[in-house]
CSV table of C-alpha atoms and ligand atoms in Angstrom, one decimal:
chain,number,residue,atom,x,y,z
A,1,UNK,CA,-20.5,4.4,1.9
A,2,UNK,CA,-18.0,7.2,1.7
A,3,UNK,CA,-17.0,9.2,4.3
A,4,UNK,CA,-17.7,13.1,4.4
A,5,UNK,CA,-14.8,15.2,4.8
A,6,UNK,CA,-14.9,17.2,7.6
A,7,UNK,CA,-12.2,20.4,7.9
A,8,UNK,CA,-12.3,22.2,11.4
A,9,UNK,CA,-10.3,25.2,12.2
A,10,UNK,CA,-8.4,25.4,15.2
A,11,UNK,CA,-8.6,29.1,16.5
A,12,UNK,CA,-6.3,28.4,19.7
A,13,UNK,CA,-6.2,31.2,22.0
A,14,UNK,CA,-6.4,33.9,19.3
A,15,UNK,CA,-9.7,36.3,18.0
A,16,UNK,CA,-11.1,38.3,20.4
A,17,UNK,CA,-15.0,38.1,20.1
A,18,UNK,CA,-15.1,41.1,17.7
A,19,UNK,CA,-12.2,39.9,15.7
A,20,UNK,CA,-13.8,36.5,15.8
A,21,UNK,CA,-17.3,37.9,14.1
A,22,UNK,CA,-14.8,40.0,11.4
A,23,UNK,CA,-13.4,36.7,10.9
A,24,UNK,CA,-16.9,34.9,10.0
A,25,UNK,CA,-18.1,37.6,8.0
A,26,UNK,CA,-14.5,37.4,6.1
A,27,UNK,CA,-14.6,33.9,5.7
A,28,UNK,CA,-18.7,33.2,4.9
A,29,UNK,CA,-18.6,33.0,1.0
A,30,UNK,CA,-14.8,31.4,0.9
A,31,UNK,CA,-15.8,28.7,2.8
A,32,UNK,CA,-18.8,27.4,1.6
A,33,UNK,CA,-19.2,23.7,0.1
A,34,UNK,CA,-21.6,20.8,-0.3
A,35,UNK,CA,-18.6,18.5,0.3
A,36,UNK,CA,-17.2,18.4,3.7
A,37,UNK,CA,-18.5,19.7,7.0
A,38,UNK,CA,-17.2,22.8,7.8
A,39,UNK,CA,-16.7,23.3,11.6
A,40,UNK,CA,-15.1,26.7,13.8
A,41,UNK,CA,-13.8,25.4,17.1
A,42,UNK,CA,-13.0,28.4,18.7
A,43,UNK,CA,-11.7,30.3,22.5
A,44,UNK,CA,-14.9,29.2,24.7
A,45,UNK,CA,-15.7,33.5,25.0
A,46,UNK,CA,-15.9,33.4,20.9
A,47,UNK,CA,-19.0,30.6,21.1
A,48,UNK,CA,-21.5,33.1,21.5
A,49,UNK,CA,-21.1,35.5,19.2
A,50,UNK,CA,-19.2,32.8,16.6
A,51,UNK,CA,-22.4,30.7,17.5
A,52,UNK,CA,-25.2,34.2,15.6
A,53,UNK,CA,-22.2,35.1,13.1
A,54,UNK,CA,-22.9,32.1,11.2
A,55,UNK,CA,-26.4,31.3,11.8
A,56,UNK,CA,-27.7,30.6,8.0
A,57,UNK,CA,-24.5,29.1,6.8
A,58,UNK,CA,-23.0,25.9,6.2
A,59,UNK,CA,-20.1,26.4,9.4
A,60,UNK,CA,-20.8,24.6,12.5
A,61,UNK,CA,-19.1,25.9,15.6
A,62,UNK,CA,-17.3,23.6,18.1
A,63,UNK,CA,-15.2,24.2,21.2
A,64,UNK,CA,-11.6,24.2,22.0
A,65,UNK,CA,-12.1,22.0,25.7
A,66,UNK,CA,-14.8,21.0,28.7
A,67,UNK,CA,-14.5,19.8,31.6
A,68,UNK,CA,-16.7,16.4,32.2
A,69,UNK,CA,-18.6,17.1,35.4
A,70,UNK,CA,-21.8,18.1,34.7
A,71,UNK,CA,-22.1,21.5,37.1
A,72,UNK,CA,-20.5,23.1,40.4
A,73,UNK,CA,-17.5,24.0,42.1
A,74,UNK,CA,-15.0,24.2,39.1
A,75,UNK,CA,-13.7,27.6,38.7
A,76,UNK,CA,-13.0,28.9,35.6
A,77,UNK,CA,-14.2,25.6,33.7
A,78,UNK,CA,-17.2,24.9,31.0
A,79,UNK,CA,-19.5,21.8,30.8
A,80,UNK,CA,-20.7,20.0,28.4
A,81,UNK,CA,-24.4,21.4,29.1
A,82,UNK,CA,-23.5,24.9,28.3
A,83,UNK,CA,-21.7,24.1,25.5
A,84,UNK,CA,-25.0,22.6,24.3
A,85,UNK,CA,-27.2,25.0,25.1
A,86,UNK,CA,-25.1,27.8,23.2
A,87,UNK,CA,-25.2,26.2,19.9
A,88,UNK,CA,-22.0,24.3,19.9
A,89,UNK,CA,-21.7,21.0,18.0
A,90,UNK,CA,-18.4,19.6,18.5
A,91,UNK,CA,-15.3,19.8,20.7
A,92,UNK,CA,-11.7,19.3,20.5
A,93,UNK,CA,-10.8,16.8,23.3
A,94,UNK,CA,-6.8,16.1,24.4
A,95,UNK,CA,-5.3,18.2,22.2
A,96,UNK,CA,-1.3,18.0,22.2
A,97,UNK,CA,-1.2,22.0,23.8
A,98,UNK,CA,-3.5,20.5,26.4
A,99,UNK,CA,-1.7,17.7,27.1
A,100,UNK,CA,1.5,19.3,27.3
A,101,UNK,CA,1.1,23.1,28.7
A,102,UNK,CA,-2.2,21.7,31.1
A,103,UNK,CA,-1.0,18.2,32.0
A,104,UNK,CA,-4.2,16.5,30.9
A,105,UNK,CA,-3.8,12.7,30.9
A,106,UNK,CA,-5.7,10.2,28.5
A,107,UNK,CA,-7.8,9.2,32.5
A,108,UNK,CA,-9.2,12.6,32.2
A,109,UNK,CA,-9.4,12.8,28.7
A,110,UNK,CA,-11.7,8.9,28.9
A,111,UNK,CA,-14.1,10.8,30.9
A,112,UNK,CA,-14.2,13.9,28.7
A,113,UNK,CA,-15.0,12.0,25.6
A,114,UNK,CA,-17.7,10.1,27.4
A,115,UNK,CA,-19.1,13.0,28.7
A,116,UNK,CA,-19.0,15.3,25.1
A,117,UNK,CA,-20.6,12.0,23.9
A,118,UNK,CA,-23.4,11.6,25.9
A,119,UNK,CA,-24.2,15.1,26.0
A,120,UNK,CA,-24.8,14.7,22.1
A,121,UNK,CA,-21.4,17.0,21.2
A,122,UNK,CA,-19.3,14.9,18.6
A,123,UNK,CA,-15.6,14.8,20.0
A,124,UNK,CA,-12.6,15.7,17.7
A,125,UNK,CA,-10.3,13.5,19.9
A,126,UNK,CA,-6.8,14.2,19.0
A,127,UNK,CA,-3.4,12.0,19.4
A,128,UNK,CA,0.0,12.3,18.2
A,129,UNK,CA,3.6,11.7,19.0
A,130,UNK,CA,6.6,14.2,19.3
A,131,UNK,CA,9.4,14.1,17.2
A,132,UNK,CA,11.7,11.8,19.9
A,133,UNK,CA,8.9,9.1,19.5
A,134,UNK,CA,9.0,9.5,16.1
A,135,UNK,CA,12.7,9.0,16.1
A,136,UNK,CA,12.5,6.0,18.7
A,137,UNK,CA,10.3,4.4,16.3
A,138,UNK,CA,7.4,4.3,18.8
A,139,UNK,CA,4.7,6.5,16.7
A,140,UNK,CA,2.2,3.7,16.1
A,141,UNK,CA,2.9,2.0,19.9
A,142,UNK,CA,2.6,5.6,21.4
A,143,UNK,CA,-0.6,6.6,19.4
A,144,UNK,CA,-2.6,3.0,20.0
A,145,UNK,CA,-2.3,3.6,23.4
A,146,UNK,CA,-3.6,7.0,23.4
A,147,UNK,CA,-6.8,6.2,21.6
A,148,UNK,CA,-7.4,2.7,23.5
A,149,UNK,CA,-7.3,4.9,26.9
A,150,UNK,CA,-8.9,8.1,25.6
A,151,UNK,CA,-12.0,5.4,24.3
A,152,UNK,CA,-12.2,3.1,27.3
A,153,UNK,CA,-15.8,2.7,27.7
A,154,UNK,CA,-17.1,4.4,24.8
A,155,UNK,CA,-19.7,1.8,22.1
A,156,UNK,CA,-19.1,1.1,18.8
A,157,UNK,CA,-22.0,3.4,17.8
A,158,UNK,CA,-21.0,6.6,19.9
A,159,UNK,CA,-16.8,6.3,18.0
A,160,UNK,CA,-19.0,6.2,14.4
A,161,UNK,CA,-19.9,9.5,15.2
A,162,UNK,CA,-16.8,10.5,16.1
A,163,UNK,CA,-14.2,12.2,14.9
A,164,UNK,CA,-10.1,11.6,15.6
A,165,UNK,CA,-7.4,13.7,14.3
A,166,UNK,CA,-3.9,12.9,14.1
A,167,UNK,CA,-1.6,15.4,15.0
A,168,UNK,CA,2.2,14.8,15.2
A,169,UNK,CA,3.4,17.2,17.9
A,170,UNK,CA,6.7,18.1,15.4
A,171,UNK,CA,4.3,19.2,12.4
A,172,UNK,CA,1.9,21.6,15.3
A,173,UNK,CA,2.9,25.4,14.2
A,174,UNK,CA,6.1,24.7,12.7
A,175,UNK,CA,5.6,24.9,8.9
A,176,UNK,CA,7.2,21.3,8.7
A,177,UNK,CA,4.5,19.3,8.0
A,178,UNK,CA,4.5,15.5,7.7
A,179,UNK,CA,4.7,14.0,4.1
A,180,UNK,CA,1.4,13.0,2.9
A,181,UNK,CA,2.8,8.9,3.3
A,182,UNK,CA,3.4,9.6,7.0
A,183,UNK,CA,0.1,11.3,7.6
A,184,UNK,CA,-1.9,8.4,5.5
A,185,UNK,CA,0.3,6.0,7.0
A,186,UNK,CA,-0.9,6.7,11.0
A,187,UNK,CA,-3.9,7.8,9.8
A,188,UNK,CA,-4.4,4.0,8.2
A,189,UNK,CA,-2.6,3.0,12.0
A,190,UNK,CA,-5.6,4.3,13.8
A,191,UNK,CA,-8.3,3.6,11.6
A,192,UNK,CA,-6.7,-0.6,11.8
A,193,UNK,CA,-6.5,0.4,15.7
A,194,UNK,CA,-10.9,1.3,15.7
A,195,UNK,CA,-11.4,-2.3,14.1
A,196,UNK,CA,-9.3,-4.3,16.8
A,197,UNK,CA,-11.0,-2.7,19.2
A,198,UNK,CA,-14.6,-2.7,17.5
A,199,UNK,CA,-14.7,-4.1,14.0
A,200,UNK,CA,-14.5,-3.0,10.8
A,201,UNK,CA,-17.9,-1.1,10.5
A,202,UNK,CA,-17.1,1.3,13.0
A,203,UNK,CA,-13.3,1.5,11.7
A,204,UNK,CA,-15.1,2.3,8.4
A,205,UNK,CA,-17.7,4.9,9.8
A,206,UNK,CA,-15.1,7.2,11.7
A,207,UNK,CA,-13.6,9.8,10.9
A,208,UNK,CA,-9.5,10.6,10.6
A,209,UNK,CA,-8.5,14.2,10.3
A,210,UNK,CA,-5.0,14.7,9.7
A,211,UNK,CA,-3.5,18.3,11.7
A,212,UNK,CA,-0.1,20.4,11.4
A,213,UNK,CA,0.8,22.5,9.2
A,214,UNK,CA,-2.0,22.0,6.6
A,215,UNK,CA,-2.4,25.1,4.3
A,216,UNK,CA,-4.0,25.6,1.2
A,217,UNK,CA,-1.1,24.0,-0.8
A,218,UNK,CA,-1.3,20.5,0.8
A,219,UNK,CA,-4.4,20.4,1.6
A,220,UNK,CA,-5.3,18.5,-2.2
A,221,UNK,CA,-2.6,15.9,-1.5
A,222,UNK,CA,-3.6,14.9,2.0
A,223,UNK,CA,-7.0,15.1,2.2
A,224,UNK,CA,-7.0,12.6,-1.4
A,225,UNK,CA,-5.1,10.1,1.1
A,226,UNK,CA,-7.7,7.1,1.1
A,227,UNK,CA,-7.7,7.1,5.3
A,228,UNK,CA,-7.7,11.3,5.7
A,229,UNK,CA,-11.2,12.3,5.8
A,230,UNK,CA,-10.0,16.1,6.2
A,231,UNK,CA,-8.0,18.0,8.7
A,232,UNK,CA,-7.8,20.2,11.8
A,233,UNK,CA,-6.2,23.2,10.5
A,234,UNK,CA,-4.6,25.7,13.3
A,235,UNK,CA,-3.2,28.7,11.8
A,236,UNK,CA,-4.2,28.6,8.1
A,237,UNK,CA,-7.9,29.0,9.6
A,238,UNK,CA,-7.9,32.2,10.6
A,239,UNK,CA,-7.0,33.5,7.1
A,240,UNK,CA,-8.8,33.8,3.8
A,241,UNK,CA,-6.4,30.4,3.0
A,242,UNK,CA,-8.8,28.8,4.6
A,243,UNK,CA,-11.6,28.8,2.2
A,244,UNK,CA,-8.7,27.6,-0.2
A,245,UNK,CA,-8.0,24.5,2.2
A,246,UNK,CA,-12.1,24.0,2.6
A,247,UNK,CA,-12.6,23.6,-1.7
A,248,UNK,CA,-9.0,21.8,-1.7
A,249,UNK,CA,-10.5,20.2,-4.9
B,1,13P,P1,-1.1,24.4,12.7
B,1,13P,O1,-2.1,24.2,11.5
B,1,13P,O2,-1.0,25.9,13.0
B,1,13P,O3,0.1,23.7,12.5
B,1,13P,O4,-1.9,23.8,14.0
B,1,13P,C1,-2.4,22.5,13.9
B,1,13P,C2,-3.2,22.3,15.1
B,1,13P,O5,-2.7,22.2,16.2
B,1,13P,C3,-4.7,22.2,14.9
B,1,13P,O6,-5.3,21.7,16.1
């Protein structure tokens, strides 16, 4: 069976909850589709009001982060539960910004996966190497390890459901993104990665997004790749582009 695109947008730490609601109520009849899931993931203080702005429409609205304990003495963080209970869907787990500016490390990230999971959120687990890997030749090596650690513990059944985007740190913001081989090519890396560790049911089921740089000019080219089921689109996504980059067809 084939795969349903799914194309999230990666608001970051931008849109305050006003500018957020503008944003929906720009975006409502750009964006919709019958062919790939549409999905928000947006600052944690947007969910609410993100969450009744498109009530009635085909966007689904997921978080940015959560912390994996279930309640308590955590200052400042959000759990899975009240992502849940506010109408959120999915949420971005081990992004590169989160890696890098927050030091979050593929032990904590395990446990966040397994938590989003069995909370019923689907996780948009993200991996990707910097441009010195890249050089080094280590892209593949460095990725694998990312998503056997980040997956440690989690059934074939629950990674079906999930989605993983590939994000080369060098193509994040920087208008350079990478060619439509490179992106297929990891994307095809991780997917062959899913069916060593499971088999090739589950490598089948889940879905790859492919993340930097994507705008409404690419988007055709590397979301036709045969192993990109979409992408996680940062900047492009809080424009009208991004209605272009959702009917990329
Ligand atoms: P840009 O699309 O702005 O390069 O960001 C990509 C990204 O990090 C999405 O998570």
């Amino acid at each position: 069976m084939a795969r349903r695109k799914i194309i999230a947008g990666n608001w970051k730490m931008n849109m305050t909850p006003s500018q957020a609601v503008e944003l929906c109520n720009t975006l409502k009849d750009l964006v919709v589709t019958d062919e790939a899931d549409v999905v928000y993931c947006v600052p944690a203080i947007d969910i609410i009001p993100v969450v009744e702005a498109v009530k009635g429409t085909n966007v689904e609205v997921g978080a940015e982060n959560m912390y994996f304990e279930d309640k308590g003495a955590y200052t400042g963080e959000i759990c899975a539960s009240m992502l849940v209970d506010a109408g959120v869907k999915y949420v971005i787990i081990g992004h590169s910004e989160r890696r890098d500016y927050f030091r979050e490390c593929d032990c904590l990230l395990n446990k966040k996966v397994k938590k989003a999971l069995e909370a019923g959120l689907t996780p948009i687990l993200c991996c990707g190497e910097s441009l010195e890997q890249r050089e080094m030749g280590v892209t593949m090596d460095w990725i694998r390890l990312q998503i056997k650690s980040d997956l440690v513990g989690v059934t074939a059944d629950q990674v079906k459901g999930m989605v993983i985007a590939y994000e080369p740190i060098w193509a994040i913001g920087t208008g350079k993104t990478a060619t439509t081989q490179q992106a297929q090519e990891v994307c095809k890396g991780i997917r062959d990665c899913i069916a060593e560790i499971y088999d090739t049911d589950t490598a089948e089921a889940v879905r790859i997004q492919y993340g930097g740089s994507v705008n409404a000019g690419n988007a055709a080219e590397l979301f036709a790749q045969p192993d990109i089921d979409g992408g996680l689109v940062g900047g492009a996504s809080l424009k009208a582009d991004f209605g272009k980059i959702v009917n990329y067809k």
